[in-house]
Tab-separated table of C-alpha atoms in Angstrom:
chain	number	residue	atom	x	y	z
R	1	UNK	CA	23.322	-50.201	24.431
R	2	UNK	CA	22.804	-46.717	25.647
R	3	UNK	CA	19.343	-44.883	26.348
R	4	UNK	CA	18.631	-41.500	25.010
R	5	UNK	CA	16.483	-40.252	27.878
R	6	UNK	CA	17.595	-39.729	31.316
R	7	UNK	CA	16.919	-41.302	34.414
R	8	UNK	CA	13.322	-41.677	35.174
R	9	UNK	CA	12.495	-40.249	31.851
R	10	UNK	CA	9.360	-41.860	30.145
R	11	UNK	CA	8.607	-41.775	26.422
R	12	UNK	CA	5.060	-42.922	25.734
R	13	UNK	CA	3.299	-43.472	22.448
R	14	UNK	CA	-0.078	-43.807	21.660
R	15	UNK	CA	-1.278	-44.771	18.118
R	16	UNK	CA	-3.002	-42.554	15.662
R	17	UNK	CA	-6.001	-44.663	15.222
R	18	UNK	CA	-7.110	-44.149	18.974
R	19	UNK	CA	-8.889	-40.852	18.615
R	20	UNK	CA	-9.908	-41.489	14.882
R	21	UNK	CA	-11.694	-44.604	16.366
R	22	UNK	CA	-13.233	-43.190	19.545
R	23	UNK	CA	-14.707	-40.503	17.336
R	24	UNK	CA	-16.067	-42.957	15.020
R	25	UNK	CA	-17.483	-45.220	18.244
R	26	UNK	CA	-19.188	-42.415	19.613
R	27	UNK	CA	-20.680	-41.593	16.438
R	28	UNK	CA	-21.586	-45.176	15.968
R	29	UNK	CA	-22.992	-44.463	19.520
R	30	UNK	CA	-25.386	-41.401	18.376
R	31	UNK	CA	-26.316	-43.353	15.185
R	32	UNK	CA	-27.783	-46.146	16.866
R	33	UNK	CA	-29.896	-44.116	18.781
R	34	UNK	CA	-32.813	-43.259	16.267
R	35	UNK	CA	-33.288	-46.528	14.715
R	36	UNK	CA	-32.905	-48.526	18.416
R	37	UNK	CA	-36.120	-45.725	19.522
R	38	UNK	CA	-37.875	-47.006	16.757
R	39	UNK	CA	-37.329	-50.503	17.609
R	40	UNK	CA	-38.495	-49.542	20.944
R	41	UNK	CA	-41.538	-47.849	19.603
R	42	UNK	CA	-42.699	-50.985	17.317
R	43	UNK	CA	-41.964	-53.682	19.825
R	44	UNK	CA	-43.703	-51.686	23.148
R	45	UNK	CA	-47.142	-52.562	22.518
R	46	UNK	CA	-45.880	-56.445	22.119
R	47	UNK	CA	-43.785	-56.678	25.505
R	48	UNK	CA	-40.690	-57.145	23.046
R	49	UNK	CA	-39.301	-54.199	24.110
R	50	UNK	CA	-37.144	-56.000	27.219
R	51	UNK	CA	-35.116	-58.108	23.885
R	52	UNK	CA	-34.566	-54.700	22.252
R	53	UNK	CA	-33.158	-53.584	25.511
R	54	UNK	CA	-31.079	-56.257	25.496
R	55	UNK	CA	-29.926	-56.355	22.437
R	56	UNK	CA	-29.293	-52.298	22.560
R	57	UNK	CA	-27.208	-52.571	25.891
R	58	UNK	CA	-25.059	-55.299	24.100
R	59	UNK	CA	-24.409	-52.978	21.460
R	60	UNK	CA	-23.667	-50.063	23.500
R	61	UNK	CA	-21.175	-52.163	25.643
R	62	UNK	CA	-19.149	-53.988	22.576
R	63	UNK	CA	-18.721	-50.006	21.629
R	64	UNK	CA	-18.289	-48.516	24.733
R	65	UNK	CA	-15.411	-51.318	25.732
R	66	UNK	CA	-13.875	-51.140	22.194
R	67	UNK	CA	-13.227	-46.769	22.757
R	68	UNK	CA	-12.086	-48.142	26.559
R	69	UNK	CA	-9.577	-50.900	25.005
R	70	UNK	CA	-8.491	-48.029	22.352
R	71	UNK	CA	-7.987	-45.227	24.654
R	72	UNK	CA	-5.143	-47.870	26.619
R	73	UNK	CA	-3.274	-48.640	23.765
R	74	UNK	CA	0.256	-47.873	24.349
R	75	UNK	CA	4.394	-47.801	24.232
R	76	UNK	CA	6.283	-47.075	26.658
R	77	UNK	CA	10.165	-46.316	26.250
R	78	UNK	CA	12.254	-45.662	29.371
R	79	UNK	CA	16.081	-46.457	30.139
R	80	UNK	CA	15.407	-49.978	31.552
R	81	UNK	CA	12.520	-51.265	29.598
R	82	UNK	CA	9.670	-51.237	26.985
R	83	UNK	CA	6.045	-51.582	27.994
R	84	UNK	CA	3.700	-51.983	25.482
R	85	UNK	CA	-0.237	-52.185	26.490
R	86	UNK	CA	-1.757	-54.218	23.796
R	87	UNK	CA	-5.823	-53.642	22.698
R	88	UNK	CA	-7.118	-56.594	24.790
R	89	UNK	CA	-5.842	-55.372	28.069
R	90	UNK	CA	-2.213	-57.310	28.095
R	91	UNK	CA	0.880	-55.647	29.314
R	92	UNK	CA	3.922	-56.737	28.188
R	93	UNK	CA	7.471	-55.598	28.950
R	94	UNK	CA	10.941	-55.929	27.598
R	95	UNK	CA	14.018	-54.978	28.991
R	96	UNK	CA	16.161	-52.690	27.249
R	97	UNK	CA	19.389	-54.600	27.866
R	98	UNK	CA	17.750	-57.524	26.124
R	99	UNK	CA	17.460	-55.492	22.433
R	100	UNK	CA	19.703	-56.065	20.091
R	101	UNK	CA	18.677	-54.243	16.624
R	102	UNK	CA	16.140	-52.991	15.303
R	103	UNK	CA	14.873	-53.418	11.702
R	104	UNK	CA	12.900	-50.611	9.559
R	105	UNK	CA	11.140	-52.509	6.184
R	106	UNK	CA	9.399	-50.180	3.793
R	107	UNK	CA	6.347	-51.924	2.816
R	108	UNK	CA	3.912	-51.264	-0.541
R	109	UNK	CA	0.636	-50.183	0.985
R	110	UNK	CA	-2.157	-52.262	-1.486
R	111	UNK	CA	-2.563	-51.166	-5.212
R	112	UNK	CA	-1.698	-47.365	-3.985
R	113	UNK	CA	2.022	-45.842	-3.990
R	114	UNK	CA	2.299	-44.930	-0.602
R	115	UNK	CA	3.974	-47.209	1.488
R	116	UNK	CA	3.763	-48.007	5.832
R	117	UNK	CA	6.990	-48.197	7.869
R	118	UNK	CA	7.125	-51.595	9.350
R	119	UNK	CA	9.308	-51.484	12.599
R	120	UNK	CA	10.784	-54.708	14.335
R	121	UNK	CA	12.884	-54.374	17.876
R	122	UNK	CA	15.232	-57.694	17.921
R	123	UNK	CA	16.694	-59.306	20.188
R	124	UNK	CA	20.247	-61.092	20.334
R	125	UNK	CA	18.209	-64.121	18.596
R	126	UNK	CA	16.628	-62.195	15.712
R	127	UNK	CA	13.068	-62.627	17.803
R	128	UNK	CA	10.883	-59.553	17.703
R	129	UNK	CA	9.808	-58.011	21.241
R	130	UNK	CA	8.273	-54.727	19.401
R	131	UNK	CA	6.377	-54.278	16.786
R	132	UNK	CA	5.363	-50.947	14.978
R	133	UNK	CA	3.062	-50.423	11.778
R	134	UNK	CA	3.022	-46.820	10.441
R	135	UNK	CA	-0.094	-46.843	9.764
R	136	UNK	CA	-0.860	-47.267	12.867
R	137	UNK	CA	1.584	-44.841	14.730
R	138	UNK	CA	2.376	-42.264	11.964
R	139	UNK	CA	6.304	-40.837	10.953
R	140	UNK	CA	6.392	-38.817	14.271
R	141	UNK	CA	5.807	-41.661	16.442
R	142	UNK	CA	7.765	-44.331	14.639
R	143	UNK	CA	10.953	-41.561	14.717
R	144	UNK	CA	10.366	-41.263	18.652
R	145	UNK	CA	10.980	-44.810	18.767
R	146	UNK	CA	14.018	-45.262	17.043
R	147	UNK	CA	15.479	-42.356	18.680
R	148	UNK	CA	15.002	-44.012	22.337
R	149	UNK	CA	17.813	-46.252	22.086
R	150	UNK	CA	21.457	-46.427	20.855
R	151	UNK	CA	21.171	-49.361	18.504
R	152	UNK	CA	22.064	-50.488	15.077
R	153	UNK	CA	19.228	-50.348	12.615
R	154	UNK	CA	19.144	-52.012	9.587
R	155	UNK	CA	16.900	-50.179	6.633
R	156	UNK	CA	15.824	-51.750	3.721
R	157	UNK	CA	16.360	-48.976	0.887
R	158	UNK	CA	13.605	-50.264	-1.510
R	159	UNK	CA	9.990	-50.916	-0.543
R	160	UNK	CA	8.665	-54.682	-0.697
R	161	UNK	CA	5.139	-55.413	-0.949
R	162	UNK	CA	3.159	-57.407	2.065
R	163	UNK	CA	4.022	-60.896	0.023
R	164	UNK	CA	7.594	-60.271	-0.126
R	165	UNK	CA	7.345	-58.802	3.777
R	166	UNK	CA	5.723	-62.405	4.735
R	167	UNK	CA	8.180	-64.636	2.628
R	168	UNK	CA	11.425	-62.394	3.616
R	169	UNK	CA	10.636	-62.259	7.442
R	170	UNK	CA	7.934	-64.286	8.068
R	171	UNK	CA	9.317	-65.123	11.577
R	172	UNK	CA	9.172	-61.499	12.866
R	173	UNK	CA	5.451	-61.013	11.832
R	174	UNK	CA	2.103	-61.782	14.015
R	175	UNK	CA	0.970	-65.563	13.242
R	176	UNK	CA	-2.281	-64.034	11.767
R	177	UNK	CA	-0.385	-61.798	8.894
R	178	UNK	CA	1.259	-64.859	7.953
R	179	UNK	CA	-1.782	-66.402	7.564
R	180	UNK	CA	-3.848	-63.914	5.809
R	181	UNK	CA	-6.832	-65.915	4.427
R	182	UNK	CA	-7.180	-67.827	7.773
R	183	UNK	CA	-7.219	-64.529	9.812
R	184	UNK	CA	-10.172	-63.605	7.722
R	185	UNK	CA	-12.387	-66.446	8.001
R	186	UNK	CA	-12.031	-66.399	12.129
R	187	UNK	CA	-13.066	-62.852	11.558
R	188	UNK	CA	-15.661	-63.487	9.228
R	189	UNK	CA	-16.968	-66.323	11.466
R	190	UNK	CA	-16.409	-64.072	14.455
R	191	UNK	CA	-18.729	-61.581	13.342
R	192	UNK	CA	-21.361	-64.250	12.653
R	193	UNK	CA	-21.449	-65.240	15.749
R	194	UNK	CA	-21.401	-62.110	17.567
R	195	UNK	CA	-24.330	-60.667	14.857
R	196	UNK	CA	-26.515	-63.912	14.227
R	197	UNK	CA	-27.767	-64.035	17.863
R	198	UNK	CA	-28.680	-60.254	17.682
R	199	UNK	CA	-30.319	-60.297	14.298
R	200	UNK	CA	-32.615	-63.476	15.553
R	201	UNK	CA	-33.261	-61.519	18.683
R	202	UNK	CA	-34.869	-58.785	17.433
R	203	UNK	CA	-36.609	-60.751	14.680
R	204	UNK	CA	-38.555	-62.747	16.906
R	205	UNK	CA	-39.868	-59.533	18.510
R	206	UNK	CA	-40.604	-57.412	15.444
């Protein structure tokens, strides 16, 4: 397996949705601000004003991490290994001499025509050690990385929707888009408990 860069040569991706969501935390950021002064306003008189403090520096720091996590996402190709920086901080790496194939799955996106790229790095064992969603990284990105190294990729010619993608290769997907209905009730419960505290807190002072 040969390298298409040269020696020291770094290619690094970052994902599309890092700046779409940093602009959207910041102006989650701004939009807090007028209803979080009138919080501040109602509650001063009462003393409650410490909870809203509180509860408004939790906010700010669940959004000011999530840009932080965001702006580290990404892939790193060079001629001896893959690093990938994941959203919650891990960094994991792959050597290149370990890849075997790579597989490129068309996949229906929903009800609409368009359909995402779905790209899996293999190993010698079938195993995935990369995954890429174009939806996530975009044509330009997901072309980068199959251009780093000299291997055999296997394309599926006709697009299969996200059913057929979890019966057909189940084993190369993340454990929670094989379970899709479990994934959203941890997320729905996650939510609950991050919100229900927050929502009580500023109840008892308003």
């Amino acid at each position: 397996m040969q390298a298409h860069m040269g020696v020291g040569e770094v290619v690094t991706l970052r994902p599309l949705f890092a700046s779409v969501a940093r602009r959207a935390n910041l102006s989650a950021l701004l939009a807090l601000t007028p209803p979080f002064a009138a919080l501040y306003f109602l509650t001063w008189a009462s003393g409650g004003a410490l909870v809203v403090l509180i509860v408004n520096a939790i906010v700010v720091a669940i959004l000011v991490g999530g840009i932080a996590r965001m702006a580290a996402v990404r892939v790193a190709f060079s001629q001896d290994e893959i690093v990938e920086r994941g959203y919650l901080g891990g960094v994991h790496s792959t050597p290149a001499a370990e890849l075997a194939s790579v597989l490129v799955v068309p996949v229906n996106s929903g009800r609409s025509l368009a359909t995402n790229t779905h790209v899996f790095f293999l190993d010698r064992d079938g195993r995935t050690r990369l995954r890429l969603r174009g939806q996530y990284w975009g044509d330009a990105m997901i072309a980068r990385a199959l251009d780093a190294y000299d291997l055999p990729i296997e394309r599926l010619t006709e697009p299969i929707t996200r059913s057929e993608l979890r019966h057909r290769f189940g084993v190369n997907l993340y454990w929670y888009e094989r379970h899709p209905a479990l994934t959203y009730l941890i997320g729905g419960a996650a939510v609950l408990v991050i919100t229900a505290p927050l929502i009580a807190a500023l109840n008892s002072v308003i």
